[in-house]
mmCIF file of the C-alpha atoms, coordinates in Angstrom:
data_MODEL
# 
_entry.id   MODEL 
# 
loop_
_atom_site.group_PDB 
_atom_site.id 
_atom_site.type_symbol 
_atom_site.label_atom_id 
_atom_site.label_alt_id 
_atom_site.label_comp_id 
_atom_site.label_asym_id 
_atom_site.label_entity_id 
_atom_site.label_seq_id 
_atom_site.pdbx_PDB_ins_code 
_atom_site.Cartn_x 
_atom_site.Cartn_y 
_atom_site.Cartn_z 
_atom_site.occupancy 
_atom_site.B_iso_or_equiv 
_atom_site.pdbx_formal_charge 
_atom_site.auth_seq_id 
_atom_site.auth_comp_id 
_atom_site.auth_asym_id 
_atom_site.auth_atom_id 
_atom_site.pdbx_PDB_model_num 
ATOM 1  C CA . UNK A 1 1  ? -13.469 -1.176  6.063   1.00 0.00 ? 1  UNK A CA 1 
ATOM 2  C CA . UNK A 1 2  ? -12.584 1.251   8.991   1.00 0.00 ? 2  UNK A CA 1 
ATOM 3  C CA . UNK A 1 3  ? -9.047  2.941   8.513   1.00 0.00 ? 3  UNK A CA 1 
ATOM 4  C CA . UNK A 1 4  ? -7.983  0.971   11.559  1.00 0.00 ? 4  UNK A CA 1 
ATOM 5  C CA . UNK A 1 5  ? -8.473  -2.199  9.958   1.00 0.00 ? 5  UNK A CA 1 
ATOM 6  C CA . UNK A 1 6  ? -7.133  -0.640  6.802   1.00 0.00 ? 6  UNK A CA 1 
ATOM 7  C CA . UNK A 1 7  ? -3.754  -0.094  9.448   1.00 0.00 ? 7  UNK A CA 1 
ATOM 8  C CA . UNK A 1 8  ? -3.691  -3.631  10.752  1.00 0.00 ? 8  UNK A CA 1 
ATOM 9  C CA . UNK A 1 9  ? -3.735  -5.177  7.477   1.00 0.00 ? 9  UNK A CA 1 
ATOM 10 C CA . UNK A 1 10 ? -0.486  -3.072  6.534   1.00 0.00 ? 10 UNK A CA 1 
ATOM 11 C CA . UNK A 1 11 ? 1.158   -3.996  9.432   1.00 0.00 ? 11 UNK A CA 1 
ATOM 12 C CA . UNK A 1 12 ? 0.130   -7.730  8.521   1.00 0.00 ? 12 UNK A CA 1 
ATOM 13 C CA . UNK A 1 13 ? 1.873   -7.177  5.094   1.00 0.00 ? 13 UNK A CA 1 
ATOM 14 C CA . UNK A 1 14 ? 4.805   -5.990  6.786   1.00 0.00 ? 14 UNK A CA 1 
ATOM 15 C CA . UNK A 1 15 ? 4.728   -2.847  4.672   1.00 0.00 ? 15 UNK A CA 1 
ATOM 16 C CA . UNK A 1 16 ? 5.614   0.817   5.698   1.00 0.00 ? 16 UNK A CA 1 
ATOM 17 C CA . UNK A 1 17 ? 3.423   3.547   4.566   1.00 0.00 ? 17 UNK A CA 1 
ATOM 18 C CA . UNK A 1 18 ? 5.329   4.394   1.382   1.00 0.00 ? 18 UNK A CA 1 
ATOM 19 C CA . UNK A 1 19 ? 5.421   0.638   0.466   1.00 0.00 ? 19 UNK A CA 1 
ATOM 20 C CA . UNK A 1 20 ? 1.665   0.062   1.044   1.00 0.00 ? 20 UNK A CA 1 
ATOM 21 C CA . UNK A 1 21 ? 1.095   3.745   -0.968  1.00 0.00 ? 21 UNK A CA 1 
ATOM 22 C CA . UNK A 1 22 ? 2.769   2.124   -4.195  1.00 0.00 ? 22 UNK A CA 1 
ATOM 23 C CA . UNK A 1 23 ? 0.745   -1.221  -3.854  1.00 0.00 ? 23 UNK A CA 1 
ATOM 24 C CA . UNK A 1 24 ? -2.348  0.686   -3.712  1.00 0.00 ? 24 UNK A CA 1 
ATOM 25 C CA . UNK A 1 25 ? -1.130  2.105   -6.968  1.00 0.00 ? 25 UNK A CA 1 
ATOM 26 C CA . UNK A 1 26 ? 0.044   5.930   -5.512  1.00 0.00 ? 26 UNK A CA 1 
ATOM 27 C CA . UNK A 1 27 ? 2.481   6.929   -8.050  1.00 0.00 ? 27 UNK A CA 1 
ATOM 28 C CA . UNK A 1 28 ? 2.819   10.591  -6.563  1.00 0.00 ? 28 UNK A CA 1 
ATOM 29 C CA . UNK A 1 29 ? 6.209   11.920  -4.567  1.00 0.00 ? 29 UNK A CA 1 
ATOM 30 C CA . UNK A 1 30 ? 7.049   9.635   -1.401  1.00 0.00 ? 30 UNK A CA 1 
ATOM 31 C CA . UNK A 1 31 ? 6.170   12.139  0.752   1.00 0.00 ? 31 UNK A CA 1 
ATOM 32 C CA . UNK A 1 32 ? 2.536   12.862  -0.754  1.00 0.00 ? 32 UNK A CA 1 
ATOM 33 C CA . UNK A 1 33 ? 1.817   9.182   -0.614  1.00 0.00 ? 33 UNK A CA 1 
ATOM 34 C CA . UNK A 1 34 ? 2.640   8.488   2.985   1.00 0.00 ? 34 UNK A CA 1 
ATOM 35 C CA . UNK A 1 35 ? 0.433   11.149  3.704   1.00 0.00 ? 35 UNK A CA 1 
ATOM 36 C CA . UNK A 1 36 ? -2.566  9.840   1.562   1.00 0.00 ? 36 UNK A CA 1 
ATOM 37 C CA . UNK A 1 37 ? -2.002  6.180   3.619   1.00 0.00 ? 37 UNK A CA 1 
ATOM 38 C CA . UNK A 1 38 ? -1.833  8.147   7.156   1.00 0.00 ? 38 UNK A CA 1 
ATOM 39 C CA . UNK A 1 39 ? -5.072  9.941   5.982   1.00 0.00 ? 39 UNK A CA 1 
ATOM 40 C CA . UNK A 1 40 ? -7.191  6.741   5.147   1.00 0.00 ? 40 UNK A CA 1 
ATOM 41 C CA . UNK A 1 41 ? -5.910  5.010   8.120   1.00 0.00 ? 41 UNK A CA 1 
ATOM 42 C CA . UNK A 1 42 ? -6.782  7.904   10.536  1.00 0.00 ? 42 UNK A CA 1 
ATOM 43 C CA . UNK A 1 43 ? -10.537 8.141   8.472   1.00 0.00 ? 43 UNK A CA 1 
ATOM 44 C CA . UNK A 1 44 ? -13.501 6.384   9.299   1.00 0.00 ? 44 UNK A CA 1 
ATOM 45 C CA . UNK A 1 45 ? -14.498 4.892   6.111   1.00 0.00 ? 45 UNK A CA 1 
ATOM 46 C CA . UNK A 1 46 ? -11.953 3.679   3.539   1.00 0.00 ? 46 UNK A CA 1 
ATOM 47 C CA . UNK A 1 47 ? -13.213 3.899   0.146   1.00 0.00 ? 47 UNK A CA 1 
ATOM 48 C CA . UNK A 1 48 ? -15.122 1.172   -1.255  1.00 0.00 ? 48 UNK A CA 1 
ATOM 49 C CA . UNK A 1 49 ? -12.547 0.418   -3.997  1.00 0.00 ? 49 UNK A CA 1 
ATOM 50 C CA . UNK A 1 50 ? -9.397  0.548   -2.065  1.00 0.00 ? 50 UNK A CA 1 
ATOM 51 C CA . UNK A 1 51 ? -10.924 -1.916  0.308   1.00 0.00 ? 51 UNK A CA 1 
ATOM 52 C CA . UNK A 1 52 ? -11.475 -4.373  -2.115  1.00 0.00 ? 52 UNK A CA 1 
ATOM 53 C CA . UNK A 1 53 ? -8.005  -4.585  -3.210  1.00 0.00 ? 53 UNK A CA 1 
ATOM 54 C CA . UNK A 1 54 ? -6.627  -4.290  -0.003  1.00 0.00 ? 54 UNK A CA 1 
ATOM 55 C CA . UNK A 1 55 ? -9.189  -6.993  1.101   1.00 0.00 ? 55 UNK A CA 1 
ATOM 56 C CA . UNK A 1 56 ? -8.010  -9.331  -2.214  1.00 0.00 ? 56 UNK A CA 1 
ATOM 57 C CA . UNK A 1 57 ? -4.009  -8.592  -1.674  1.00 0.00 ? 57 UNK A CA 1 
ATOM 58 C CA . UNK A 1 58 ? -4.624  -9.719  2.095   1.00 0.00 ? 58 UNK A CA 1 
ATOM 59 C CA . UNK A 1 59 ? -6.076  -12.942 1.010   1.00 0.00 ? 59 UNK A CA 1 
ATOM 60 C CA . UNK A 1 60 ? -3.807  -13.863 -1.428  1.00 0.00 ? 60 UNK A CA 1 
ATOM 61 C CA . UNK A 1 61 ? -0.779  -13.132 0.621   1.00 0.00 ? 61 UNK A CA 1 
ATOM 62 C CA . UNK A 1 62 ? -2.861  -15.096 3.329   1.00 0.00 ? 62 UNK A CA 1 
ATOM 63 C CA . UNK A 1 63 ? -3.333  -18.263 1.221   1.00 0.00 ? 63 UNK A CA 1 
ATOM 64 C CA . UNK A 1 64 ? 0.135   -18.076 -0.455  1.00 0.00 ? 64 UNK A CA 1 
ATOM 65 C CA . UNK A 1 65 ? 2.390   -16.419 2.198   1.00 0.00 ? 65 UNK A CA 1 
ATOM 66 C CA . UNK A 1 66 ? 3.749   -14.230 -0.930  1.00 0.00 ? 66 UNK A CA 1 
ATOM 67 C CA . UNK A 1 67 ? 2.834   -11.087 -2.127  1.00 0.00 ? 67 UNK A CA 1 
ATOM 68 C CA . UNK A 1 68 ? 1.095   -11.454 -5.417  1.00 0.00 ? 68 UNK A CA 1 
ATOM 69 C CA . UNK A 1 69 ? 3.329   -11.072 -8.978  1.00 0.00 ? 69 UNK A CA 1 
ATOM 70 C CA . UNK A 1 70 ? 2.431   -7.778  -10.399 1.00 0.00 ? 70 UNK A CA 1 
ATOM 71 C CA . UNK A 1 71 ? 2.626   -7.366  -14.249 1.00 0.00 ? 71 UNK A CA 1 
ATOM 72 C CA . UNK A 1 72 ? 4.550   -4.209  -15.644 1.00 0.00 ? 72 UNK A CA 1 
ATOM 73 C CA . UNK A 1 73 ? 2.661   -2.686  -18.202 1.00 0.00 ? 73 UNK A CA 1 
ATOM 74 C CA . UNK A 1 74 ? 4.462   -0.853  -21.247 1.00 0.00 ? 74 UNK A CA 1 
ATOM 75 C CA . UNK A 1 75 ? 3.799   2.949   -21.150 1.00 0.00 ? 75 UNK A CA 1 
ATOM 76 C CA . UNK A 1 76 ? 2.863   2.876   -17.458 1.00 0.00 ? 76 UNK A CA 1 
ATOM 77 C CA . UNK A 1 77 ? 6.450   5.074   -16.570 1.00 0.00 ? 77 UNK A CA 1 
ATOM 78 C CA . UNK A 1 78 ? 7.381   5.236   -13.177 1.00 0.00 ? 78 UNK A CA 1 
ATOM 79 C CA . UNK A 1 79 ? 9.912   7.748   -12.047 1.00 0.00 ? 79 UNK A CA 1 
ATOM 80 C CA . UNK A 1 80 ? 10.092  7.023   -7.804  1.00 0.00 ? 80 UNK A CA 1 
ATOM 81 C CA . UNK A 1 81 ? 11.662  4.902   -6.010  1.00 0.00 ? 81 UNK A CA 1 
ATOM 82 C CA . UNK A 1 82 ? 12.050  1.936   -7.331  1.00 0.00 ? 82 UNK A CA 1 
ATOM 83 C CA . UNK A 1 83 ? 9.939   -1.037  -5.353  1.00 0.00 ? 83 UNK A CA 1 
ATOM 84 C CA . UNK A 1 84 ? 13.108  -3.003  -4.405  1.00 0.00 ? 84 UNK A CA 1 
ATOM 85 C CA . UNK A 1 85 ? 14.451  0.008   -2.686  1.00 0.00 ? 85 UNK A CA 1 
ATOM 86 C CA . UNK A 1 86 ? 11.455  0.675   -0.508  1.00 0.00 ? 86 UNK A CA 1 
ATOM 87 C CA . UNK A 1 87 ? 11.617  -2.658  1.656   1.00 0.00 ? 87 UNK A CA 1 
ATOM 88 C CA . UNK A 1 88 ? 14.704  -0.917  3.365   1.00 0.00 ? 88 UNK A CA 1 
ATOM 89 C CA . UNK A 1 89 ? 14.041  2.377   4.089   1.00 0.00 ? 89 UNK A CA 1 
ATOM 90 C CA . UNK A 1 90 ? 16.560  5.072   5.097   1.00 0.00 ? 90 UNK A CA 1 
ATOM 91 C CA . UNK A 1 91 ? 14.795  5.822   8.469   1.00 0.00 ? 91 UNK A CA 1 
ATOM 92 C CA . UNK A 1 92 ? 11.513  4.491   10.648  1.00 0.00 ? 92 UNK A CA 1 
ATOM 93 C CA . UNK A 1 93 ? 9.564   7.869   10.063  1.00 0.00 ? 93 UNK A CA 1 
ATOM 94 C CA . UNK A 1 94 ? 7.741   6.352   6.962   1.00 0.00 ? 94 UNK A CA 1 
ATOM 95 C CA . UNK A 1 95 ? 6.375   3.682   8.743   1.00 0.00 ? 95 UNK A CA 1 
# 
């Protein structure tokens, strides 16, 4: 998977960068993790491991038109933004 395919499938989710960050399982500061996305989507390669899951989310939001439930795990803390609060972000620059 090419970083520009990586891109197109985001904007297919409808996500902005911080958004897609946490469902790739980034649990660093916003800022940090928009910055990771930007980087794989302006690489050439994507790693082999974040393709498959971005390849596997794709399919199942393509065959279900949802996004898939994710568990919460005990002991997995997570002190950012919460998820709900990402899908309206404060200004366009994350996207």
């Amino acid at each position: 998977m090419l970083g520009s395919e990586l891109r197109e499938i985001r904007h297919r989710l409808r996500m902005d960068r911080l958004q897609f960050a946490r469902l790739l399982g980034y649990t660093g500061t916003d800022r940090n993790d928009v910055m990771r996305v930007r980087r794989l989507e302006n690489g050439r390669q994507v790693p082999l491991y974040l393709a498959r899951l971005v390849w596997l989310v794709a399919a199942w939001v393509r065959r279900t038109n949802a996004m898939p439930p994710f568990p919460e795990w005990p002991g997995y803390e997570f002190e950012h933004t919460p998820d709900a609060l990402l899908s309206q972000p404060e200004d366009g620059a994350l996207s």
